[in-house]
XYZ file of C-alpha atoms in Angstrom:
740
model
C 154.881 187.320 162.873
C 153.137 184.541 164.753
C 149.419 184.182 164.182
C 146.818 182.864 166.575
C 146.782 179.042 166.235
C 143.579 177.189 165.505
C 142.947 173.512 165.969
C 139.982 171.213 166.065
C 140.297 169.770 169.558
C 138.164 166.724 168.697
C 140.723 165.385 166.246
C 143.773 163.206 166.783
C 147.040 165.062 166.152
C 148.233 163.716 162.845
C 150.949 166.296 161.967
C 153.723 168.017 163.776
C 152.117 171.352 162.892
C 148.917 170.309 164.676
C 150.986 169.430 167.742
C 152.613 172.861 167.836
C 149.254 174.572 167.291
C 147.752 172.680 170.226
C 150.847 173.480 172.288
C 150.371 177.220 171.756
C 146.771 177.044 172.887
C 147.613 174.891 175.873
C 150.527 177.074 176.986
C 148.277 180.066 177.059
C 145.974 178.260 179.425
C 148.800 176.898 181.539
C 150.419 180.309 181.924
C 147.373 181.416 183.906
C 147.727 178.651 186.516
C 151.391 177.574 186.505
C 152.913 176.219 188.598
C 150.183 173.628 189.032
C 149.440 172.068 192.392
C 148.284 168.751 190.872
C 149.767 167.192 187.724
C 146.216 166.301 186.586
C 145.720 169.997 185.895
C 148.103 169.703 182.904
C 146.185 166.818 181.390
C 142.908 168.674 181.854
C 144.191 171.304 179.399
C 144.292 168.772 176.579
C 141.378 167.257 174.631
C 140.956 163.653 175.682
C 140.869 162.436 172.097
C 144.392 163.812 171.520
C 146.042 162.454 174.688
C 147.681 159.416 173.165
C 149.115 161.471 170.241
C 150.086 164.570 172.229
C 153.380 163.451 173.802
C 155.272 166.470 172.514
C 152.606 168.795 173.959
C 152.704 167.066 177.331
C 156.516 167.200 177.455
C 156.522 170.959 176.685
C 153.774 171.690 179.237
C 155.768 169.920 181.894
C 158.876 171.931 180.963
C 156.837 175.088 181.262
C 155.513 174.117 184.641
C 158.927 173.059 185.926
C 160.298 176.451 184.927
C 157.337 178.286 186.518
C 157.831 176.360 189.757
C 161.550 177.227 189.762
C 160.730 180.913 189.306
C 158.357 180.580 192.308
C 161.166 179.128 194.366
C 160.182 175.458 194.143
C 162.620 173.041 192.516
C 160.557 170.099 191.362
C 161.692 166.710 190.139
C 160.032 164.965 187.264
C 158.612 162.376 189.631
C 156.094 165.013 190.723
C 154.227 164.487 187.441
C 154.272 160.695 187.389
C 152.504 158.268 187.442
C 149.639 160.651 186.551
C 151.274 161.632 183.247
C 151.662 157.969 182.341
C 148.274 158.205 180.541
C 149.903 160.381 177.834
C 153.600 159.641 178.303
C 154.878 156.477 180.011
C 157.639 157.214 182.455
C 160.155 154.997 180.606
C 159.603 157.199 177.499
C 160.617 160.457 179.128
C 162.762 162.272 176.475
C 166.190 163.649 177.019
C 165.203 167.305 176.574
C 162.682 167.043 179.447
C 165.350 165.573 181.775
C 167.694 168.249 180.564
C 165.241 170.952 181.652
C 165.259 169.638 185.213
C 169.064 169.480 185.179
C 169.424 173.065 183.950
C 166.874 174.425 186.399
C 168.754 172.797 189.277
C 172.069 174.194 188.080
C 170.482 177.612 187.598
C 169.386 177.529 191.223
C 172.919 176.837 192.382
C 172.575 173.111 192.951
C 174.985 170.534 191.585
C 173.072 167.681 189.913
C 174.839 164.352 190.369
C 175.330 162.059 187.373
C 174.911 158.982 189.601
C 171.396 160.191 190.558
C 170.361 160.505 186.906
C 172.013 157.268 185.947
C 169.759 155.462 188.361
C 166.628 157.420 187.472
C 167.146 157.491 183.658
C 169.635 154.752 182.775
C 168.895 154.922 179.053
C 169.867 158.631 178.998
C 172.828 158.434 181.342
C 175.558 158.880 178.782
C 173.991 161.895 177.075
C 173.142 163.528 180.437
C 176.795 163.016 181.539
C 178.008 165.112 178.540
C 175.711 167.947 179.513
C 176.659 167.802 183.189
C 180.290 168.260 182.181
C 179.568 171.294 179.965
C 178.161 174.775 180.166
C 174.498 175.461 180.883
C 172.498 176.377 177.737
C 170.797 179.768 177.889
C 167.174 179.683 179.026
C 164.398 180.813 176.781
C 163.404 184.346 177.723
C 159.838 184.790 178.924
C 159.310 181.032 179.081
C 156.820 181.051 181.939
C 155.249 184.459 181.505
C 151.596 184.910 180.624
C 150.972 186.689 177.344
C 150.427 190.366 178.079
C 146.950 191.545 177.168
C 146.162 195.191 176.416
C 142.662 196.611 176.545
C 141.104 197.655 173.264
C 140.226 201.355 172.859
C 142.542 202.401 175.672
C 145.672 204.519 175.746
C 148.771 202.552 176.685
C 151.822 204.702 177.023
C 151.932 206.582 173.704
C 149.679 204.133 171.893
C 145.918 204.059 171.478
C 145.048 200.373 171.006
C 142.590 199.871 168.214
C 142.281 196.069 167.853
C 144.159 192.817 168.218
C 145.774 191.529 165.013
C 147.122 188.187 166.174
C 148.433 186.160 169.084
C 151.168 183.654 169.595
C 152.444 181.712 172.542
C 154.413 184.603 173.975
C 153.076 187.734 172.350
C 150.009 189.615 171.166
C 150.092 191.958 168.205
C 147.761 194.980 168.131
C 146.957 197.685 165.668
C 147.560 200.961 167.479
C 147.865 204.616 166.753
C 151.005 206.273 168.044
C 149.705 209.555 169.390
C 152.966 211.540 169.283
C 153.528 210.695 165.604
C 149.902 210.304 164.537
C 150.624 207.100 162.656
C 149.333 203.531 162.667
C 151.764 200.979 164.033
C 151.811 197.278 164.764
C 152.275 197.017 168.468
C 153.799 193.758 169.767
C 153.147 193.201 173.475
C 155.400 190.587 175.053
C 157.420 189.708 178.118
C 160.263 188.682 175.780
C 161.621 191.827 174.192
C 164.258 192.128 171.531
C 167.800 191.920 172.857
C 169.027 194.412 170.325
C 166.256 196.927 169.649
C 168.789 199.548 168.598
C 170.236 197.236 165.917
C 166.825 196.347 164.624
C 165.694 199.957 164.528
C 168.633 200.742 162.277
C 167.514 198.321 159.608
C 166.188 200.627 156.935
C 165.435 198.611 153.780
C 162.350 198.456 151.528
C 162.008 194.755 152.160
C 162.329 194.789 155.935
C 159.512 195.848 158.233
C 160.713 198.976 159.950
C 161.084 198.546 163.694
C 160.784 201.942 165.307
C 161.721 201.174 168.916
C 160.603 199.360 172.034
C 159.273 200.599 175.345
C 158.553 198.986 178.699
C 155.480 199.664 180.818
C 154.980 198.649 184.410
C 151.304 197.765 184.496
C 150.867 195.220 183.229
C 154.596 194.545 183.041
C 155.058 194.488 179.298
C 157.596 195.213 176.600
C 156.063 197.128 173.663
C 157.785 196.730 170.347
C 156.278 199.051 167.793
C 156.837 198.749 164.094
C 155.565 199.543 160.606
C 151.976 198.367 160.046
C 151.146 196.353 156.915
C 147.604 195.160 156.269
C 148.269 192.892 153.294
C 148.691 189.725 155.287
C 151.600 187.284 155.085
C 153.136 184.980 152.535
C 151.552 182.118 154.553
C 148.133 183.443 153.492
C 149.181 183.288 149.821
C 150.449 179.750 150.223
C 147.128 178.654 151.737
C 145.288 180.116 148.744
C 147.921 178.605 146.414
C 147.198 175.048 147.643
C 143.568 175.304 146.536
C 144.413 176.748 143.129
C 145.251 174.635 140.075
C 148.889 175.072 138.961
C 147.774 176.295 135.519
C 145.704 179.123 137.080
C 148.441 180.480 139.321
C 149.716 183.951 138.539
C 150.529 187.197 140.296
C 146.786 187.831 140.522
C 146.575 185.106 143.185
C 148.877 187.116 145.515
C 146.850 190.274 144.923
C 143.609 188.477 145.767
C 145.116 187.296 149.065
C 146.348 190.824 149.857
C 143.014 192.398 148.948
C 141.145 190.004 151.207
C 143.355 190.969 154.101
C 143.091 194.682 153.303
C 139.311 194.503 153.308
C 139.281 192.538 156.566
C 141.414 195.263 158.085
C 139.093 197.981 156.713
C 141.894 199.283 154.523
C 141.316 200.440 150.903
C 142.664 198.549 147.952
C 144.912 200.711 145.725
C 143.018 201.521 142.536
C 145.835 202.787 140.315
C 149.117 201.067 141.015
C 151.691 200.297 138.284
C 153.352 197.740 140.529
C 150.061 195.871 141.140
C 149.368 195.908 137.410
C 152.763 194.392 136.666
C 152.372 191.792 139.483
C 148.967 190.699 138.210
C 150.516 189.861 134.831
C 153.467 187.874 136.058
C 153.517 184.120 135.425
C 153.822 182.218 138.665
C 157.544 181.249 138.371
C 158.448 184.870 137.649
C 156.348 186.015 140.591
C 158.256 183.644 142.859
C 161.597 184.903 141.482
C 160.428 188.536 141.909
C 159.524 187.930 145.573
C 162.731 186.036 146.147
C 164.873 188.854 144.685
C 163.471 191.345 147.190
C 163.717 189.012 150.206
C 167.289 188.047 149.297
C 168.197 191.728 148.983
C 166.725 192.359 152.409
C 168.598 189.448 153.991
C 171.826 190.596 152.279
C 171.375 194.082 153.687
C 170.708 192.764 157.245
C 173.746 190.453 157.061
C 175.984 193.340 156.053
C 174.694 195.111 159.144
C 175.740 192.104 161.214
C 172.160 190.811 161.886
C 170.912 187.322 161.097
C 167.213 186.643 160.975
C 167.219 182.977 162.151
C 163.462 182.603 161.771
C 162.616 182.810 158.062
C 159.174 181.316 157.337
C 156.066 182.415 155.402
C 154.398 183.773 158.500
C 157.322 186.151 159.029
C 157.029 187.666 155.544
C 154.450 190.440 155.404
C 153.009 191.907 152.210
C 152.242 195.554 151.525
C 149.158 196.612 149.592
C 151.320 196.654 146.464
C 152.597 193.142 147.047
C 156.085 194.184 148.242
C 157.334 191.488 150.614
C 158.909 192.559 153.903
C 160.740 190.510 156.478
C 159.582 190.769 160.083
C 160.515 189.274 163.480
C 164.257 189.221 163.197
C 165.174 186.687 165.898
C 168.525 188.164 166.879
C 168.857 185.698 169.766
C 168.628 181.915 169.671
C 168.490 181.557 173.445
C 166.782 178.380 174.529
C 166.649 176.968 170.994
C 168.014 173.630 172.155
C 164.767 172.629 173.767
C 164.480 174.756 176.926
C 161.025 175.531 178.344
C 158.938 177.576 175.907
C 161.246 177.111 172.931
C 159.057 174.550 171.190
C 156.066 176.890 171.179
C 158.121 179.773 169.884
C 160.346 177.937 167.373
C 158.183 174.923 166.638
C 156.613 176.366 163.540
C 160.093 177.232 162.270
C 161.611 173.766 162.430
C 160.427 172.863 158.928
C 162.363 175.841 157.581
C 165.594 175.576 159.543
C 168.912 174.855 157.931
C 170.801 171.672 158.834
C 173.273 173.716 160.947
C 170.478 175.520 162.748
C 168.796 172.195 163.489
C 172.108 171.152 165.083
C 171.881 174.164 167.367
C 168.265 173.184 168.159
C 169.236 169.547 168.910
C 169.800 169.033 172.696
C 172.074 166.100 171.944
C 174.469 168.257 169.942
C 176.651 170.935 171.556
C 176.644 173.512 168.734
C 176.502 177.223 169.684
C 174.217 179.566 167.800
C 177.111 181.934 167.237
C 178.372 179.589 164.523
C 175.364 180.383 162.368
C 175.761 182.924 159.607
C 173.704 184.437 156.757
C 173.796 181.234 154.721
C 171.463 179.659 157.256
C 168.867 182.317 156.440
C 169.370 181.724 152.739
C 168.639 178.025 153.224
C 165.361 178.861 154.945
C 164.548 181.303 152.168
C 165.128 178.478 149.693
C 162.495 176.369 151.458
C 160.037 179.270 151.550
C 160.456 180.003 147.833
C 160.220 176.321 146.933
C 156.960 176.060 148.884
C 155.666 179.221 147.217
C 156.601 177.850 143.766
C 155.465 174.256 144.187
C 152.726 174.642 146.795
C 154.535 172.356 149.281
C 157.869 172.222 151.051
C 160.716 170.080 149.615
C 160.329 167.634 152.501
C 157.154 166.603 154.222
C 157.549 164.143 157.085
C 154.476 162.242 158.121
C 155.920 161.382 161.481
C 154.456 162.926 164.692
C 157.241 163.662 167.159
C 156.864 162.796 170.800
C 159.364 165.379 171.997
C 161.414 168.366 170.883
C 164.491 166.135 170.508
C 162.543 163.783 168.279
C 161.018 166.655 166.249
C 164.488 168.041 165.614
C 165.855 164.584 164.770
C 163.093 163.997 162.209
C 163.832 167.299 160.498
C 167.569 166.585 160.451
C 167.047 163.229 158.849
C 164.736 164.421 156.085
C 167.207 167.136 155.079
C 169.382 164.400 153.624
C 166.593 163.011 151.459
C 166.257 163.907 147.777
C 163.299 165.958 146.701
C 161.536 166.468 143.375
C 159.234 169.049 141.915
C 155.482 168.541 142.087
C 155.022 170.684 138.971
C 157.897 169.957 136.549
C 160.127 172.827 135.463
C 159.120 173.069 131.791
C 160.103 176.608 130.833
C 163.597 178.134 130.774
C 162.592 180.474 133.595
C 161.511 177.533 135.755
C 164.756 175.695 135.040
C 166.774 178.701 136.195
C 164.577 179.110 139.251
C 164.917 175.459 140.182
C 168.659 175.535 139.815
C 168.947 178.548 142.146
C 166.636 177.025 144.773
C 168.450 173.713 144.730
C 171.725 175.550 145.374
C 170.105 177.353 148.290
C 169.061 173.972 149.708
C 172.525 172.477 149.673
C 173.355 170.571 152.864
C 176.759 172.180 153.358
C 176.785 175.992 153.811
C 179.923 176.121 151.574
C 177.855 174.828 148.660
C 175.239 177.574 148.931
C 175.396 181.100 147.539
C 177.527 183.219 149.820
C 175.247 186.248 150.159
C 171.763 187.595 149.674
C 173.098 189.817 146.881
C 174.288 186.750 144.980
C 170.912 185.040 145.394
C 169.088 188.119 144.181
C 171.380 188.339 141.137
C 170.806 184.661 140.248
C 167.069 184.969 140.684
C 167.074 187.949 138.272
C 168.382 185.540 135.665
C 165.033 183.759 135.835
C 163.666 186.716 133.894
C 166.463 186.389 131.353
C 167.199 182.654 131.133
C 169.413 182.987 128.068
C 171.644 185.323 130.044
C 172.099 182.683 132.745
C 174.353 180.743 130.398
C 176.932 183.508 130.626
C 177.316 183.016 134.401
C 177.171 179.247 134.356
C 178.144 178.081 130.849
C 177.938 174.458 129.863
C 181.566 173.117 129.920
C 180.982 171.710 126.402
C 179.775 175.076 125.034
C 182.048 177.559 123.304
C 182.012 179.863 126.309
C 182.733 176.938 128.667
C 185.611 175.780 126.550
C 187.105 179.234 126.283
C 186.781 179.778 130.013
C 188.629 176.558 130.816
C 191.220 176.927 128.060
C 194.694 178.341 128.664
C 194.480 182.087 129.316
C 197.961 182.629 127.972
C 197.238 180.669 124.774
C 194.002 182.586 123.969
C 195.607 185.889 124.944
C 198.634 185.152 122.793
C 196.490 184.362 119.752
C 194.317 187.491 120.173
C 197.186 189.834 120.850
C 199.981 188.481 118.630
C 197.823 187.043 115.858
C 196.873 190.399 114.256
C 200.392 191.784 114.986
C 201.989 188.835 113.268
C 199.890 189.339 110.179
C 200.675 193.084 110.144
C 204.328 192.378 110.758
C 204.531 190.039 107.761
C 202.844 192.578 105.564
C 205.161 195.336 106.749
C 208.233 193.139 106.226
C 207.478 192.419 102.605
C 206.414 196.032 102.004
C 209.682 197.428 103.341
C 211.683 194.680 101.719
C 210.353 195.777 98.316
C 211.132 199.380 99.341
C 214.751 198.390 100.084
C 215.045 196.688 96.688
C 214.016 199.946 95.086
C 216.723 201.829 97.022
C 219.418 199.204 96.284
C 220.758 201.012 93.162
C 221.033 204.241 95.053
C 222.201 202.814 98.381
C 224.441 199.745 97.910
C 223.973 196.812 100.300
C 220.841 198.334 101.844
C 218.784 195.251 100.974
C 221.309 192.991 102.737
C 221.460 195.368 105.684
C 217.664 195.331 105.859
C 217.755 191.582 106.552
C 220.387 192.129 109.229
C 218.455 194.909 110.924
C 215.181 192.913 110.720
C 216.917 190.131 112.621
C 218.242 192.655 115.140
C 214.813 194.137 115.649
C 213.252 190.725 116.085
C 215.914 189.869 118.652
C 214.864 192.937 120.656
C 211.130 193.006 120.060
C 210.275 189.361 120.622
C 211.838 189.030 124.121
C 210.471 192.468 125.018
C 207.022 191.395 123.770
C 207.203 188.217 125.822
C 208.076 190.152 128.978
C 205.314 192.764 128.433
C 202.834 190.024 127.563
C 203.592 188.157 130.789
C 203.354 191.330 132.859
C 199.965 192.164 131.360
C 198.508 188.659 131.394
C 199.774 187.468 134.799
C 196.988 189.235 136.781
C 194.426 187.942 134.279
C 195.646 184.402 134.795
C 195.270 184.813 138.546
C 191.825 186.312 138.303
C 190.568 183.540 135.989
C 192.121 180.875 138.187
C 190.223 182.307 141.196
C 187.020 182.352 139.206
C 187.470 178.672 138.279
C 187.682 177.935 142.038
C 184.491 179.914 142.675
C 186.269 182.750 144.484
C 184.992 186.324 144.109
C 187.091 188.945 142.379
C 187.866 192.231 144.107
C 186.759 195.539 142.499
C 190.433 196.171 141.647
C 190.710 192.846 139.930
C 187.522 193.463 137.915
C 188.915 196.841 136.779
C 192.136 195.115 135.690
C 190.234 192.439 133.877
C 188.022 194.762 131.881
C 191.018 197.013 131.060
C 192.946 194.162 129.473
C 192.038 195.407 125.953
C 193.756 198.764 126.607
C 196.733 197.058 128.163
C 197.056 194.768 125.146
C 196.971 197.834 122.851
C 199.708 199.485 124.910
C 201.921 196.420 124.588
C 201.415 196.367 120.811
C 202.045 200.135 120.559
C 205.287 199.859 122.489
C 206.574 196.985 120.286
C 205.721 198.710 116.988
C 207.161 201.997 118.150
C 210.395 200.278 119.240
C 210.573 198.575 115.879
C 210.073 201.855 113.988
C 212.699 203.690 116.024
C 215.317 200.871 115.784
C 214.807 200.407 112.044
C 214.935 204.114 111.152
C 217.856 205.082 113.396
C 219.922 202.016 112.494
C 219.535 202.547 108.770
C 220.318 206.252 109.169
C 223.524 205.469 111.005
C 224.590 202.751 108.566
C 223.868 204.611 105.320
C 224.317 208.371 105.047
C 222.339 208.239 101.823
C 219.360 207.022 103.825
C 217.848 210.495 104.372
C 215.347 211.892 106.784
C 212.458 211.430 104.349
C 213.299 207.768 103.870
C 213.624 207.233 107.655
C 210.327 209.020 108.290
C 208.613 206.952 105.600
C 210.053 203.753 107.116
C 208.898 204.796 110.627
C 205.411 205.769 109.455
C 204.939 202.394 107.694
C 205.674 200.618 110.920
C 203.416 202.897 112.991
C 200.536 202.570 110.544
C 200.861 198.767 110.405
C 201.114 198.789 114.160
C 198.076 201.095 114.344
C 196.090 198.565 112.394
C 197.451 195.691 114.459
C 196.780 197.123 117.899
C 193.100 197.974 117.267
C 192.101 194.332 116.874
C 193.714 193.055 120.106
C 191.646 195.636 121.983
C 188.358 194.343 120.635
C 189.429 190.714 120.938
C 190.656 190.908 124.510
C 187.826 193.150 125.649
C 185.265 190.731 124.169
C 187.050 187.810 125.823
C 187.065 189.609 129.204
C 183.452 190.830 129.115
C 181.806 187.813 127.557
C 183.807 184.971 129.098
C 185.795 185.980 132.158
C 183.841 188.830 133.729
C 180.561 186.906 134.346
C 182.560 184.127 136.018
C 184.580 186.564 138.082
C 181.471 188.136 139.648
C 179.367 184.928 139.724
C 180.210 184.241 143.419
C 178.589 187.575 144.411
C 176.437 188.449 141.382
C 177.153 192.037 142.364
C 179.293 194.817 140.837
C 178.447 198.246 142.225
C 180.662 199.897 139.595
C 179.085 198.087 136.646
C 177.546 201.136 135.016
C 180.712 203.171 135.325
C 182.772 200.305 133.880
C 180.394 200.033 130.888
C 180.637 203.754 130.220
C 184.437 203.530 130.101
C 184.267 200.533 127.751
C 181.862 202.444 125.454
C 184.140 205.504 125.378
C 187.241 203.439 124.593
C 185.404 201.291 122.048
C 184.208 204.313 120.068
C 187.794 205.609 119.873
C 189.107 202.253 118.724
C 186.345 201.894 116.192
C 187.215 205.257 114.765
C 190.897 204.195 114.715
C 189.975 200.991 112.876
C 188.725 203.163 110.033
C 191.094 206.101 110.142
C 194.496 204.349 110.491
C 194.103 201.821 107.647
C 192.654 204.508 105.357
C 195.629 206.748 106.112
C 197.957 203.904 105.235
C 196.141 203.202 101.960
C 196.233 206.917 101.130
C 200.017 206.987 101.550
C 200.332 203.930 99.364
C 198.307 205.618 96.650
C 200.782 208.564 96.673
C 203.477 206.160 95.605
C 202.964 205.590 91.926
C 205.289 202.573 91.851
C 203.057 200.551 94.246
C 201.417 197.672 92.290
C 197.695 197.905 91.784
C 197.075 194.549 93.493
C 198.796 195.860 96.637
C 196.435 198.776 96.746
C 193.427 196.518 96.226
C 194.639 194.144 98.945
C 195.128 197.055 101.312
C 191.615 198.342 100.634
C 190.123 194.869 101.111
C 191.984 194.290 104.307
C 190.865 197.695 105.575
C 187.249 196.913 104.781
C 187.314 193.512 106.432
C 189.079 194.896 109.512
C 186.644 197.771 109.814
C 183.670 195.412 109.467
C 185.095 193.040 112.111
C 185.720 196.007 114.469
C 182.167 197.237 113.917
C 180.679 193.824 114.720
C 182.926 193.578 117.811
C 181.746 197.080 118.898
C 178.119 196.036 118.431
C 178.700 192.739 120.374
C 180.213 194.652 123.297
C 177.272 197.037 123.423
C 174.738 194.217 123.232
C 176.509 192.278 126.014
C 176.626 195.312 128.264
C 172.942 195.931 127.757
C 172.164 192.333 128.621
C 174.327 192.285 131.742
C 172.810 195.574 132.904
C 169.510 193.751 133.391
C 170.975 191.894 136.379
C 173.918 194.089 137.339
C 173.147 197.696 136.458
C 171.642 200.388 138.597
C 168.268 199.748 136.982
C 168.328 195.989 137.473
C 165.016 194.315 138.179
C 163.848 194.505 141.766
C 160.590 196.391 141.919
C 158.970 198.498 139.257
């Protein structure tokens, strides 16, 4: 929300911000007299001390007057203003965007500007002008020549009783008003340039977006009234001003509250006395406060983007603060009409140039034909990155000392500095600051493809600033154990975790049943030899079957991990498949052991009539129990692998999983059952062994030891799963950090 500019008119303009501030003041004066009858009237609006450094202001005032004259039916040429304007802007230094304004006004009036005419008048700009003459006319800035509507204080305007003026910009005034029909305080924005999509804006209902109720139009004075939620806590720009006069060691959440309280008292509003949120904010270290604000703003931008709305004008002045320090986005600039330098655009967008993304600066550059429709939500995220960097460090990443002489030059300067490297003023010493810096640097990537893809992802990554150790799960060091496992062969790791325990159980079962066959040899001739034959037959069936089932189960996991390595997001269905891999691995193992038991028992029964039902049942049970032991461990191994290694990478591109809590509950339910099985099945097997008096004592001891080790390993795996889910819930669960 634009504030009333202030400038010391006795000083030379040394910064681009000072130029835009003077421009707003001058445009307000010019709007009352435009179009001028004498070019000297434009120079008289400027302080004499600033004339030689106010080229940009002069250019924009001439644009404004040209447009006002065209609206009055008079098509002026730039020669009307020279040689008088030569005192501030020599004629040979007329910038392209000023010539372009004349061209577009002529075309808008139905005339056909001739390139030959402009080649003679402005030879240095002939080539660029020719490209524009051959293309479409850029959209004019709405309300470019209209005086700022002024409402009388303590009067009823439509449904609003105007209480006082809150601020003023080049094209709007903002008032505090009481809406009589609803008996509520509202911020009333009076402008000639209304929102192009008031219905879309009024549908934005998010805790971090200022609620726009609606807009109305009145005839006298002809004004569009946009009324919205009233917040008296000031803007983030106020906090940054206070920040710059505060030593970095003394910065904390209390600084924000002091800024808010000052604005509340100025607005005759009470300061909340008992507020849990304010108490928490006051205790936040500065980096965490920045992350906390960033989380909410990113959530708001993500919500708006999902609604199909892009802000396009993110800057500290457009972030309001509630009495409880909740940041809220305001002034969604749905349209970018006139951004490429048309009359009035500099005054409206000038303060936003320093926060624009490289692609939005291309839209703003008159020499580049880039339509605003190519912008997406990542442009807003870039601007948010600059805002948060400025809030964290006290200054923007780039600070150009050049004073532009025109809109074209101002945009060019900003485009060039975007390619420069930038460093922190206050080094990132803590783990929280390092996470914060990493997120902000990603937001400030030159190419949109290198930035986070959504506001939800940014919010999720900023939450990691509160839990820096957890950040390693989503971006592990390639040399770390997690990094190596993530980049290793999925089939190799899966094969080890699934077939490793089964191989061990299979060997144990083989020797156990081999000894059993040796015992039956005197009673059933050749049964020991037949056992070796049947074992080979079973292996010939089970191993190929196991390979097929393993590939069927692991193929989707390989695809999901491959996508994650490329930075592509996983679908909800893929995430479900990934986190269910432990159960699928168990099913594979269960099928293989059951097949083995059935084949062994039925084959022996058919080959030897002496091999009775009790022997067959005993044989089958031994396989099932060994398999029961073996299939528990693949569940824990594969579920740990999926949850600790693959899952964070699969959701890293979005940092969002709406079904996280439900998934965790399913994992908990399954894990409890498997933990119980890890104890019950081995103990059952040991009990059956004990019933056989001929079993050697060392076999019983080994069985008990293996049972104990397996149960302990399962218990630790169960605990690790629970710990990991609790950690991830801090950034993914329904109760993840946003506001208290």
